[in-house]
Amino acid sequence: MTTDIDKILVVSDVDGTILQAGYGIPGKNIETIEKFVELGGRFTLATGRGITATGKYTDFIHLSVPAILVNGGMIYDYNEKKVLREHTLEPEARFVLREIMDVFPKLGVEILIRGLNCAVRMNEEVLNHTAVEHLPFILTDLETVEDGWNKVLFADKPEEILVVKDYVENRCKQDERFRMFDFVQTAKIYYELIPKGINKADALHELAEITDTEMENIVVIGDYYNDVELLEAAGISAVVGDAPDDIKEIADIVVKPCLEGGVAELLEMIMNNELSKNLIYK
């Protein structure tokens, strides 16, 4: 990895990494990102969120290059307000979603279409998701939502999400239409249906091409299972201290917990030339 800060690109996950929903962004993270960018470093985000849910934080977080959104399904330039790359779900997603909704009548469901959140079934978790994040949404039904979905988010209590996950995994073995898509758990209470073969790592390679950055000079930081491919693809990987233990095992570096400024700690290590692939900080 280079020591030239202007050749380094840092990519951070959002929820549980750079901020905590309901608590916001630690001030230390905001200050250190600004300092890192002023010194010539490049910084951006890789998240499961869409355009609107991520954009509400871009007034506080200095993004010097486009961001990876929807778990790799989109690359969006907030400075130009332009979609650079986008992958959407095949129309068969409607059949898969209808079956899941019929089997689990209390499961909360949101469909994301670019910056628009369509709540097709409300429950406590969906209500909290939209309220805590102050997300604008349309309360609608599955039949009236147009095609071109970026993802489907399922929300419920942790134990219920595990039941849904088990059902989907079994259906993937039985029905080709389920196998047309990927499913990923993005939090204890969230499970998502996304385009096949799409993840943050593939988008990271695309972003490296767009920004003319060597993969070995990309540093990523995350906290959860939907960050695994991202962590494995980067030159150097870090996770916050409150990540699950098996996610910590994947990373090169473990920094402070999210709300204690783990992202800031990582950036300070880079600015102080303390980061090396040969040094494992755990």
PDB file of C-alpha atoms in Angstrom:
ATOM      1  CA  MET A   1       0.000   0.000   0.000  1.00  0.00           C
ATOM      2  CA  THR A   2       1.200   3.475  -0.901  1.00  0.00           C
ATOM      3  CA  THR A   3       2.051   6.125   1.688  1.00  0.00           C
ATOM      4  CA  ASP A   4       0.912   8.902  -0.693  1.00  0.00           C
ATOM      5  CA  ILE A   5      -2.328  10.018   0.905  1.00  0.00           C
ATOM      6  CA  ASP A   6      -3.748  11.368  -2.356  1.00  0.00           C
ATOM      7  CA  LYS A   7      -3.642   7.854  -3.830  1.00  0.00           C
ATOM      8  CA  ILE A   8      -5.538   6.290  -0.924  1.00  0.00           C
ATOM      9  CA  LEU A   9      -9.297   5.775  -1.053  1.00  0.00           C
ATOM     10  CA  VAL A  10     -11.156   5.014   2.181  1.00  0.00           C
ATOM     11  CA  VAL A  11     -14.594   3.435   1.838  1.00  0.00           C
ATOM     12  CA  SER A  12     -16.825   3.191   4.905  1.00  0.00           C
ATOM     13  CA  ASP A  13     -20.042   1.342   5.586  1.00  0.00           C
ATOM     14  CA  VAL A  14     -22.748   3.546   7.106  1.00  0.00           C
ATOM     15  CA  ASP A  15     -25.016   1.930   9.714  1.00  0.00           C
ATOM     16  CA  GLY A  16     -23.103   0.572  12.673  1.00  0.00           C
ATOM     17  CA  THR A  17     -19.802   1.813  11.269  1.00  0.00           C
ATOM     18  CA  ILE A  18     -19.710   5.555  10.662  1.00  0.00           C
ATOM     19  CA  LEU A  19     -22.986   6.262  12.456  1.00  0.00           C
ATOM     20  CA  GLN A  20     -25.663   4.630  14.559  1.00  0.00           C
ATOM     21  CA  ALA A  21     -29.314   5.181  13.658  1.00  0.00           C
ATOM     22  CA  GLY A  22     -30.997   7.176  16.398  1.00  0.00           C
ATOM     23  CA  TYR A  23     -27.646   8.492  17.670  1.00  0.00           C
ATOM     24  CA  GLY A  24     -26.149  10.094  14.578  1.00  0.00           C
ATOM     25  CA  ILE A  25     -22.527  10.539  13.532  1.00  0.00           C
ATOM     26  CA  PRO A  26     -19.831  10.956  16.198  1.00  0.00           C
ATOM     27  CA  GLY A  27     -18.370  14.446  15.893  1.00  0.00           C
ATOM     28  CA  LYS A  28     -14.876  12.971  15.874  1.00  0.00           C
ATOM     29  CA  ASN A  29     -15.694  11.115  12.659  1.00  0.00           C
ATOM     30  CA  ILE A  30     -16.923  14.271  10.919  1.00  0.00           C
ATOM     31  CA  GLU A  31     -13.872  16.297  11.963  1.00  0.00           C
ATOM     32  CA  THR A  32     -11.356  13.629  11.006  1.00  0.00           C
ATOM     33  CA  ILE A  33     -12.934  12.925   7.615  1.00  0.00           C
ATOM     34  CA  GLU A  34     -12.708  16.636   6.827  1.00  0.00           C
ATOM     35  CA  LYS A  35      -9.057  16.715   7.848  1.00  0.00           C
ATOM     36  CA  PHE A  36      -8.273  13.573   5.824  1.00  0.00           C
ATOM     37  CA  VAL A  37      -9.866  15.030   2.681  1.00  0.00           C
ATOM     38  CA  GLU A  38      -8.133  18.399   3.178  1.00  0.00           C
ATOM     39  CA  LEU A  39      -4.799  16.553   3.207  1.00  0.00           C
ATOM     40  CA  GLY A  40      -5.654  15.015  -0.159  1.00  0.00           C
ATOM     41  CA  GLY A  41      -7.170  11.698   0.891  1.00  0.00           C
ATOM     42  CA  ARG A  42     -10.332  10.444  -0.763  1.00  0.00           C
ATOM     43  CA  PHE A  43     -13.335   9.258   1.210  1.00  0.00           C
ATOM     44  CA  THR A  44     -16.718   7.754   0.367  1.00  0.00           C
ATOM     45  CA  LEU A  45     -19.428   5.384   1.594  1.00  0.00           C
ATOM     46  CA  ALA A  46     -20.607   1.860   0.751  1.00  0.00           C
ATOM     47  CA  THR A  47     -24.043   1.139   2.158  1.00  0.00           C
ATOM     48  CA  GLY A  48     -27.292  -0.736   1.778  1.00  0.00           C
ATOM     49  CA  ARG A  49     -29.116   2.590   1.882  1.00  0.00           C
ATOM     50  CA  GLY A  50     -30.512   4.310  -1.188  1.00  0.00           C
ATOM     51  CA  ILE A  51     -29.994   7.813  -2.557  1.00  0.00           C
ATOM     52  CA  THR A  52     -32.252   9.677  -0.121  1.00  0.00           C
ATOM     53  CA  ALA A  53     -31.382   7.767   3.050  1.00  0.00           C
ATOM     54  CA  THR A  54     -27.659   8.267   2.416  1.00  0.00           C
ATOM     55  CA  GLY A  55     -27.941  11.794   1.073  1.00  0.00           C
ATOM     56  CA  LYS A  56     -29.284  13.157   4.350  1.00  0.00           C
ATOM     57  CA  TYR A  57     -25.767  12.744   5.776  1.00  0.00           C
ATOM     58  CA  THR A  58     -23.730  14.176   2.890  1.00  0.00           C
ATOM     59  CA  ASP A  59     -23.974  17.665   4.390  1.00  0.00           C
ATOM     60  CA  PHE A  60     -21.900  16.346   7.296  1.00  0.00           C
ATOM     61  CA  ILE A  61     -19.684  13.760   5.593  1.00  0.00           C
ATOM     62  CA  HIS A  62     -17.344  15.033   2.884  1.00  0.00           C
ATOM     63  CA  LEU A  63     -17.602  12.563  -0.010  1.00  0.00           C
ATOM     64  CA  SER A  64     -14.813  13.248  -2.479  1.00  0.00           C
ATOM     65  CA  VAL A  65     -15.770  10.427  -4.873  1.00  0.00           C
ATOM     66  CA  PRO A  66     -19.062   8.668  -5.787  1.00  0.00           C
ATOM     67  CA  ALA A  67     -20.730   6.401  -3.225  1.00  0.00           C
ATOM     68  CA  ILE A  68     -21.717   2.734  -3.389  1.00  0.00           C
ATOM     69  CA  LEU A  69     -25.409   2.373  -2.552  1.00  0.00           C
ATOM     70  CA  VAL A  70     -28.015  -0.402  -2.196  1.00  0.00           C
ATOM     71  CA  ASN A  71     -25.369  -2.977  -1.186  1.00  0.00           C
ATOM     72  CA  GLY A  72     -23.551  -2.528  -4.484  1.00  0.00           C
ATOM     73  CA  GLY A  73     -26.611  -2.127  -6.693  1.00  0.00           C
ATOM     74  CA  MET A  74     -25.817   1.494  -7.496  1.00  0.00           C
ATOM     75  CA  ILE A  75     -22.900   3.913  -7.738  1.00  0.00           C
ATOM     76  CA  TYR A  76     -24.087   7.471  -7.244  1.00  0.00           C
ATOM     77  CA  ASP A  77     -22.230  10.783  -7.537  1.00  0.00           C
ATOM     78  CA  TYR A  78     -23.657  13.154  -4.918  1.00  0.00           C
ATOM     79  CA  ASN A  79     -21.632  16.080  -6.223  1.00  0.00           C
ATOM     80  CA  GLU A  80     -23.085  15.729  -9.724  1.00  0.00           C
ATOM     81  CA  LYS A  81     -26.384  14.233  -8.482  1.00  0.00           C
ATOM     82  CA  LYS A  82     -26.006  11.505 -11.074  1.00  0.00           C
ATOM     83  CA  VAL A  83     -26.404   7.704 -11.166  1.00  0.00           C
ATOM     84  CA  LEU A  84     -23.220   6.238 -12.670  1.00  0.00           C
ATOM     85  CA  ARG A  85     -24.057   2.518 -12.429  1.00  0.00           C
ATOM     86  CA  GLU A  86     -27.301   0.777 -11.506  1.00  0.00           C
ATOM     87  CA  HIS A  87     -28.623  -2.786 -11.221  1.00  0.00           C
ATOM     88  CA  THR A  88     -32.323  -3.484 -10.683  1.00  0.00           C
ATOM     89  CA  LEU A  89     -34.342  -6.571  -9.802  1.00  0.00           C
ATOM     90  CA  GLU A  90     -35.847  -8.784 -12.482  1.00  0.00           C
ATOM     91  CA  PRO A  91     -39.684  -8.617 -12.743  1.00  0.00           C
ATOM     92  CA  GLU A  92     -39.909 -12.102 -11.187  1.00  0.00           C
ATOM     93  CA  ALA A  93     -39.081 -10.435  -7.873  1.00  0.00           C
ATOM     94  CA  ARG A  94     -42.759  -9.540  -7.651  1.00  0.00           C
ATOM     95  CA  PHE A  95     -43.744 -13.237  -7.565  1.00  0.00           C
ATOM     96  CA  VAL A  96     -41.081 -14.048  -4.959  1.00  0.00           C
ATOM     97  CA  LEU A  97     -42.125 -11.127  -2.785  1.00  0.00           C
ATOM     98  CA  ARG A  98     -45.815 -12.022  -2.994  1.00  0.00           C
ATOM     99  CA  GLU A  99     -45.109 -15.562  -1.812  1.00  0.00           C
ATOM    100  CA  ILE A 100     -43.000 -14.371   1.119  1.00  0.00           C
ATOM    101  CA  MET A 101     -45.649 -11.841   2.121  1.00  0.00           C
ATOM    102  CA  ASP A 102     -48.360 -14.515   1.983  1.00  0.00           C
ATOM    103  CA  VAL A 103     -46.356 -16.934   4.147  1.00  0.00           C
ATOM    104  CA  PHE A 104     -45.356 -14.234   6.664  1.00  0.00           C
ATOM    105  CA  PRO A 105     -48.375 -11.900   7.013  1.00  0.00           C
ATOM    106  CA  LYS A 106     -46.792  -9.784   9.765  1.00  0.00           C
ATOM    107  CA  LEU A 107     -43.477  -9.227   7.988  1.00  0.00           C
ATOM    108  CA  GLY A 108     -42.727  -5.563   7.268  1.00  0.00           C
ATOM    109  CA  VAL A 109     -41.816  -4.836   3.647  1.00  0.00           C
ATOM    110  CA  GLU A 110     -40.252  -1.846   1.884  1.00  0.00           C
ATOM    111  CA  ILE A 111     -39.407  -1.594  -1.816  1.00  0.00           C
ATOM    112  CA  LEU A 112     -36.676   0.853  -2.814  1.00  0.00           C
ATOM    113  CA  ILE A 113     -36.821   2.507  -6.232  1.00  0.00           C
ATOM    114  CA  ARG A 114     -33.908   4.950  -6.474  1.00  0.00           C
ATOM    115  CA  GLY A 115     -34.683   7.640  -3.906  1.00  0.00           C
ATOM    116  CA  LEU A 116     -38.220   6.464  -3.216  1.00  0.00           C
ATOM    117  CA  ASN A 117     -39.179   4.173  -0.320  1.00  0.00           C
ATOM    118  CA  CYS A 118     -42.422   2.286  -0.928  1.00  0.00           C
ATOM    119  CA  ALA A 119     -43.819   0.771   2.269  1.00  0.00           C
ATOM    120  CA  VAL A 120     -46.013  -2.076   1.035  1.00  0.00           C
ATOM    121  CA  ARG A 121     -46.598  -3.510   4.492  1.00  0.00           C
ATOM    122  CA  MET A 122     -46.125  -1.638   7.744  1.00  0.00           C
ATOM    123  CA  ASN A 123     -45.119  -3.167  11.050  1.00  0.00           C
ATOM    124  CA  GLU A 124     -43.312  -1.820  14.097  1.00  0.00           C
ATOM    125  CA  GLU A 125     -39.869  -2.278  12.546  1.00  0.00           C
ATOM    126  CA  VAL A 126     -40.758  -0.518   9.284  1.00  0.00           C
ATOM    127  CA  LEU A 127     -42.400   2.297  11.230  1.00  0.00           C
ATOM    128  CA  ASN A 128     -39.293   2.698  13.382  1.00  0.00           C
ATOM    129  CA  HIS A 129     -37.026   2.528  10.327  1.00  0.00           C
ATOM    130  CA  THR A 130     -38.818   5.365   8.566  1.00  0.00           C
ATOM    131  CA  ALA A 131     -39.387   7.410  11.736  1.00  0.00           C
ATOM    132  CA  VAL A 132     -35.894   7.188  13.246  1.00  0.00           C
ATOM    133  CA  GLU A 133     -34.275   7.953   9.903  1.00  0.00           C
ATOM    134  CA  HIS A 134     -36.900  10.585   8.990  1.00  0.00           C
ATOM    135  CA  LEU A 135     -37.293   8.811   5.657  1.00  0.00           C
ATOM    136  CA  PRO A 136     -40.006  10.016   3.306  1.00  0.00           C
ATOM    137  CA  PHE A 137     -42.041   7.063   2.080  1.00  0.00           C
ATOM    138  CA  ILE A 138     -45.172   6.146   0.177  1.00  0.00           C
ATOM    139  CA  LEU A 139     -47.620   3.766   1.824  1.00  0.00           C
ATOM    140  CA  THR A 140     -48.865   1.620  -1.038  1.00  0.00           C
ATOM    141  CA  ASP A 141     -49.548  -1.969  -2.076  1.00  0.00           C
ATOM    142  CA  LEU A 142     -47.514  -4.448  -4.081  1.00  0.00           C
ATOM    143  CA  GLU A 143     -49.764  -4.380  -7.145  1.00  0.00           C
ATOM    144  CA  THR A 144     -49.347  -0.643  -7.738  1.00  0.00           C
ATOM    145  CA  VAL A 145     -45.552  -0.448  -7.357  1.00  0.00           C
ATOM    146  CA  GLU A 146     -43.886  -0.125 -10.764  1.00  0.00           C
ATOM    147  CA  ASP A 147     -40.948  -2.296 -11.851  1.00  0.00           C
ATOM    148  CA  GLY A 148     -37.337  -1.114 -11.629  1.00  0.00           C
ATOM    149  CA  TRP A 149     -36.838  -2.059  -7.978  1.00  0.00           C
ATOM    150  CA  ASN A 150     -33.366  -1.605  -6.499  1.00  0.00           C
ATOM    151  CA  LYS A 151     -34.062  -3.898  -3.551  1.00  0.00           C
ATOM    152  CA  VAL A 152     -36.698  -5.225  -1.179  1.00  0.00           C
ATOM    153  CA  LEU A 153     -36.193  -4.809   2.559  1.00  0.00           C
ATOM    154  CA  PHE A 154     -37.883  -7.172   5.017  1.00  0.00           C
ATOM    155  CA  ALA A 155     -38.115  -5.968   8.611  1.00  0.00           C
ATOM    156  CA  ASP A 156     -39.167  -7.813  11.751  1.00  0.00           C
ATOM    157  CA  LYS A 157     -37.953  -8.917  15.162  1.00  0.00           C
ATOM    158  CA  PRO A 158     -34.597 -10.771  15.072  1.00  0.00           C
ATOM    159  CA  GLU A 159     -36.088 -14.193  15.781  1.00  0.00           C
ATOM    160  CA  GLU A 160     -38.687 -13.727  13.026  1.00  0.00           C
ATOM    161  CA  ILE A 161     -36.063 -12.634  10.501  1.00  0.00           C
ATOM    162  CA  LEU A 162     -34.197 -15.890  11.139  1.00  0.00           C
ATOM    163  CA  VAL A 163     -37.375 -17.841  10.342  1.00  0.00           C
ATOM    164  CA  VAL A 164     -37.833 -15.882   7.109  1.00  0.00           C
ATOM    165  CA  LYS A 165     -34.191 -16.449   6.213  1.00  0.00           C
ATOM    166  CA  ASP A 166     -34.537 -20.198   6.748  1.00  0.00           C
ATOM    167  CA  TYR A 167     -37.683 -20.306   4.601  1.00  0.00           C
ATOM    168  CA  VAL A 168     -36.018 -18.400   1.760  1.00  0.00           C
ATOM    169  CA  GLU A 169     -32.932 -20.615   1.824  1.00  0.00           C
ATOM    170  CA  ASN A 170     -35.147 -23.699   1.467  1.00  0.00           C
ATOM    171  CA  ARG A 171     -37.167 -22.135  -1.346  1.00  0.00           C
ATOM    172  CA  CYS A 172     -33.955 -21.276  -3.199  1.00  0.00           C
ATOM    173  CA  LYS A 173     -33.261 -25.017  -3.348  1.00  0.00           C
ATOM    174  CA  GLN A 174     -36.730 -25.714  -4.751  1.00  0.00           C
ATOM    175  CA  ASP A 175     -37.721 -22.843  -7.036  1.00  0.00           C
ATOM    176  CA  GLU A 176     -35.674 -21.334  -9.850  1.00  0.00           C
ATOM    177  CA  ARG A 177     -37.417 -17.995  -9.435  1.00  0.00           C
ATOM    178  CA  PHE A 178     -35.971 -17.642  -5.935  1.00  0.00           C
ATOM    179  CA  ARG A 179     -32.530 -18.514  -7.296  1.00  0.00           C
ATOM    180  CA  MET A 180     -32.744 -15.556  -9.676  1.00  0.00           C
ATOM    181  CA  PHE A 181     -31.951 -13.282  -6.731  1.00  0.00           C
ATOM    182  CA  ASP A 182     -29.597 -12.938  -3.805  1.00  0.00           C
ATOM    183  CA  PHE A 183     -30.724 -12.482  -0.217  1.00  0.00           C
ATOM    184  CA  VAL A 184     -28.599 -10.880   2.482  1.00  0.00           C
ATOM    185  CA  GLN A 185     -29.101 -10.111   6.169  1.00  0.00           C
ATOM    186  CA  THR A 186     -27.989  -6.528   6.727  1.00  0.00           C
ATOM    187  CA  ALA A 187     -28.894  -6.228  10.425  1.00  0.00           C
ATOM    188  CA  LYS A 188     -30.533  -8.349  13.095  1.00  0.00           C
ATOM    189  CA  ILE A 189     -33.923  -6.975  12.097  1.00  0.00           C
ATOM    190  CA  TYR A 190     -33.377  -6.574   8.338  1.00  0.00           C
ATOM    191  CA  TYR A 191     -33.197  -9.082   5.483  1.00  0.00           C
ATOM    192  CA  GLU A 192     -32.945  -7.961   1.856  1.00  0.00           C
ATOM    193  CA  LEU A 193     -33.723  -9.235  -1.629  1.00  0.00           C
ATOM    194  CA  ILE A 194     -31.190  -7.842  -4.110  1.00  0.00           C
ATOM    195  CA  PRO A 195     -30.130  -8.410  -7.746  1.00  0.00           C
ATOM    196  CA  LYS A 196     -28.231 -11.640  -8.391  1.00  0.00           C
ATOM    197  CA  GLY A 197     -24.464 -11.426  -8.095  1.00  0.00           C
ATOM    198  CA  ILE A 198     -24.504  -7.872  -6.798  1.00  0.00           C
ATOM    199  CA  ASN A 199     -22.507  -6.949  -3.709  1.00  0.00           C
ATOM    200  CA  LYS A 200     -20.384  -4.152  -2.350  1.00  0.00           C
ATOM    201  CA  ALA A 201     -17.160  -5.821  -3.534  1.00  0.00           C
ATOM    202  CA  ASP A 202     -18.175  -5.854  -7.206  1.00  0.00           C
ATOM    203  CA  ALA A 203     -19.187  -2.218  -6.901  1.00  0.00           C
ATOM    204  CA  LEU A 204     -15.847  -1.484  -5.231  1.00  0.00           C
ATOM    205  CA  HIS A 205     -14.020  -2.817  -8.297  1.00  0.00           C
ATOM    206  CA  GLU A 206     -16.231  -0.613 -10.477  1.00  0.00           C
ATOM    207  CA  LEU A 207     -15.522   2.385  -8.251  1.00  0.00           C
ATOM    208  CA  ALA A 208     -11.784   1.675  -8.420  1.00  0.00           C
ATOM    209  CA  GLU A 209     -12.048   1.827 -12.205  1.00  0.00           C
ATOM    210  CA  ILE A 210     -14.087   5.038 -12.142  1.00  0.00           C
ATOM    211  CA  THR A 211     -11.645   6.747  -9.761  1.00  0.00           C
ATOM    212  CA  ASP A 212      -8.482   5.223 -11.277  1.00  0.00           C
ATOM    213  CA  THR A 213      -7.463   3.698  -7.944  1.00  0.00           C
ATOM    214  CA  GLU A 214      -5.392   0.557  -7.385  1.00  0.00           C
ATOM    215  CA  MET A 215      -7.269  -1.983  -5.254  1.00  0.00           C
ATOM    216  CA  GLU A 216      -4.260  -2.297  -2.956  1.00  0.00           C
ATOM    217  CA  ASN A 217      -4.648   1.396  -2.105  1.00  0.00           C
ATOM    218  CA  ILE A 218      -8.272   1.039  -1.013  1.00  0.00           C
ATOM    219  CA  VAL A 219      -8.992   0.824   2.722  1.00  0.00           C
ATOM    220  CA  VAL A 220     -12.471  -0.253   3.798  1.00  0.00           C
ATOM    221  CA  ILE A 221     -14.218  -0.322   7.144  1.00  0.00           C
ATOM    222  CA  GLY A 222     -17.437  -2.128   8.023  1.00  0.00           C
ATOM    223  CA  ASP A 223     -19.259  -3.945  10.785  1.00  0.00           C
ATOM    224  CA  TYR A 224     -21.625  -6.648   9.525  1.00  0.00           C
ATOM    225  CA  TYR A 225     -22.164  -9.673   7.309  1.00  0.00           C
ATOM    226  CA  ASN A 226     -23.119  -7.675   4.217  1.00  0.00           C
ATOM    227  CA  ASP A 227     -19.618  -6.150   4.399  1.00  0.00           C
ATOM    228  CA  VAL A 228     -17.760  -9.474   4.108  1.00  0.00           C
ATOM    229  CA  GLU A 229     -17.059  -9.328   0.358  1.00  0.00           C
ATOM    230  CA  LEU A 230     -16.086  -5.677   0.687  1.00  0.00           C
ATOM    231  CA  LEU A 231     -13.610  -6.441   3.466  1.00  0.00           C
ATOM    232  CA  GLU A 232     -12.085  -9.284   1.475  1.00  0.00           C
ATOM    233  CA  ALA A 233     -11.703  -7.227  -1.710  1.00  0.00           C
ATOM    234  CA  ALA A 234      -9.866  -4.219  -0.288  1.00  0.00           C
ATOM    235  CA  GLY A 235      -6.157  -3.673   0.104  1.00  0.00           C
ATOM    236  CA  ILE A 236      -6.608  -3.233   3.846  1.00  0.00           C
ATOM    237  CA  SER A 237      -9.769  -3.983   5.815  1.00  0.00           C
ATOM    238  CA  ALA A 238     -10.951  -2.725   9.181  1.00  0.00           C
ATOM    239  CA  VAL A 239     -13.998  -3.275  11.364  1.00  0.00           C
ATOM    240  CA  VAL A 240     -15.357  -1.370  14.327  1.00  0.00           C
ATOM    241  CA  GLY A 241     -14.991  -2.856  17.782  1.00  0.00           C
ATOM    242  CA  ASP A 242     -18.664  -3.749  18.138  1.00  0.00           C
ATOM    243  CA  ALA A 243     -18.719  -5.926  15.014  1.00  0.00           C
ATOM    244  CA  PRO A 244     -19.539  -9.641  15.507  1.00  0.00           C
ATOM    245  CA  ASP A 245     -16.501 -11.728  16.438  1.00  0.00           C
ATOM    246  CA  ASP A 246     -16.524 -13.736  13.200  1.00  0.00           C
ATOM    247  CA  ILE A 247     -16.478 -10.499  11.186  1.00  0.00           C
ATOM    248  CA  LYS A 248     -13.495  -9.289  13.221  1.00  0.00           C
ATOM    249  CA  GLU A 249     -11.643 -12.435  12.177  1.00  0.00           C
ATOM    250  CA  ILE A 250     -11.911 -11.424   8.518  1.00  0.00           C
ATOM    251  CA  ALA A 251     -10.450  -7.942   8.983  1.00  0.00           C
ATOM    252  CA  ASP A 252      -6.839  -6.794   9.182  1.00  0.00           C
ATOM    253  CA  ILE A 253      -7.619  -4.157  11.792  1.00  0.00           C
ATOM    254  CA  VAL A 254     -10.114  -3.764  14.627  1.00  0.00           C
ATOM    255  CA  VAL A 255     -10.671  -0.161  15.722  1.00  0.00           C
ATOM    256  CA  LYS A 256     -12.855   1.468  18.371  1.00  0.00           C
ATOM    257  CA  PRO A 257     -16.634   0.858  18.412  1.00  0.00           C
ATOM    258  CA  CYS A 258     -18.838   2.894  16.096  1.00  0.00           C
ATOM    259  CA  LEU A 259     -19.972   5.576  18.537  1.00  0.00           C
ATOM    260  CA  GLU A 260     -16.459   5.962  19.961  1.00  0.00           C
ATOM    261  CA  GLY A 261     -15.151   7.111  16.579  1.00  0.00           C
ATOM    262  CA  GLY A 262     -13.741   3.965  15.021  1.00  0.00           C
ATOM    263  CA  VAL A 263     -13.713   5.545  11.557  1.00  0.00           C
ATOM    264  CA  ALA A 264     -11.775   8.527  12.905  1.00  0.00           C
ATOM    265  CA  GLU A 265      -9.226   6.202  14.511  1.00  0.00           C
ATOM    266  CA  LEU A 266      -8.654   4.440  11.184  1.00  0.00           C
ATOM    267  CA  LEU A 267      -8.171   7.726   9.325  1.00  0.00           C
ATOM    268  CA  GLU A 268      -5.729   8.957  11.963  1.00  0.00           C
ATOM    269  CA  MET A 269      -3.676   5.796  11.491  1.00  0.00           C
ATOM    270  CA  ILE A 270      -3.519   6.500   7.757  1.00  0.00           C
ATOM    271  CA  MET A 271      -2.574  10.152   8.230  1.00  0.00           C
ATOM    272  CA  ASN A 272       0.164   9.137  10.679  1.00  0.00           C
ATOM    273  CA  ASN A 273       1.529   6.520   8.233  1.00  0.00           C
ATOM    274  CA  GLU A 274       0.811   3.784  10.780  1.00  0.00           C
ATOM    275  CA  LEU A 275      -1.094   1.554   8.390  1.00  0.00           C
ATOM    276  CA  SER A 276       0.584  -1.407   6.750  1.00  0.00           C
ATOM    277  CA  LYS A 277      -0.640  -4.681   5.313  1.00  0.00           C
ATOM    278  CA  ASN A 278       2.199  -6.301   7.217  1.00  0.00           C
ATOM    279  CA  LEU A 279       0.878  -5.055  10.544  1.00  0.00           C
ATOM    280  CA  ILE A 280      -2.272  -6.576  11.985  1.00  0.00           C
ATOM    281  CA  TYR A 281      -3.948  -4.393  14.622  1.00  0.00           C
ATOM    282  CA  LYS A 282      -6.236  -6.663  16.634  1.00  0.00           C
TER     283      LYS A 282
END
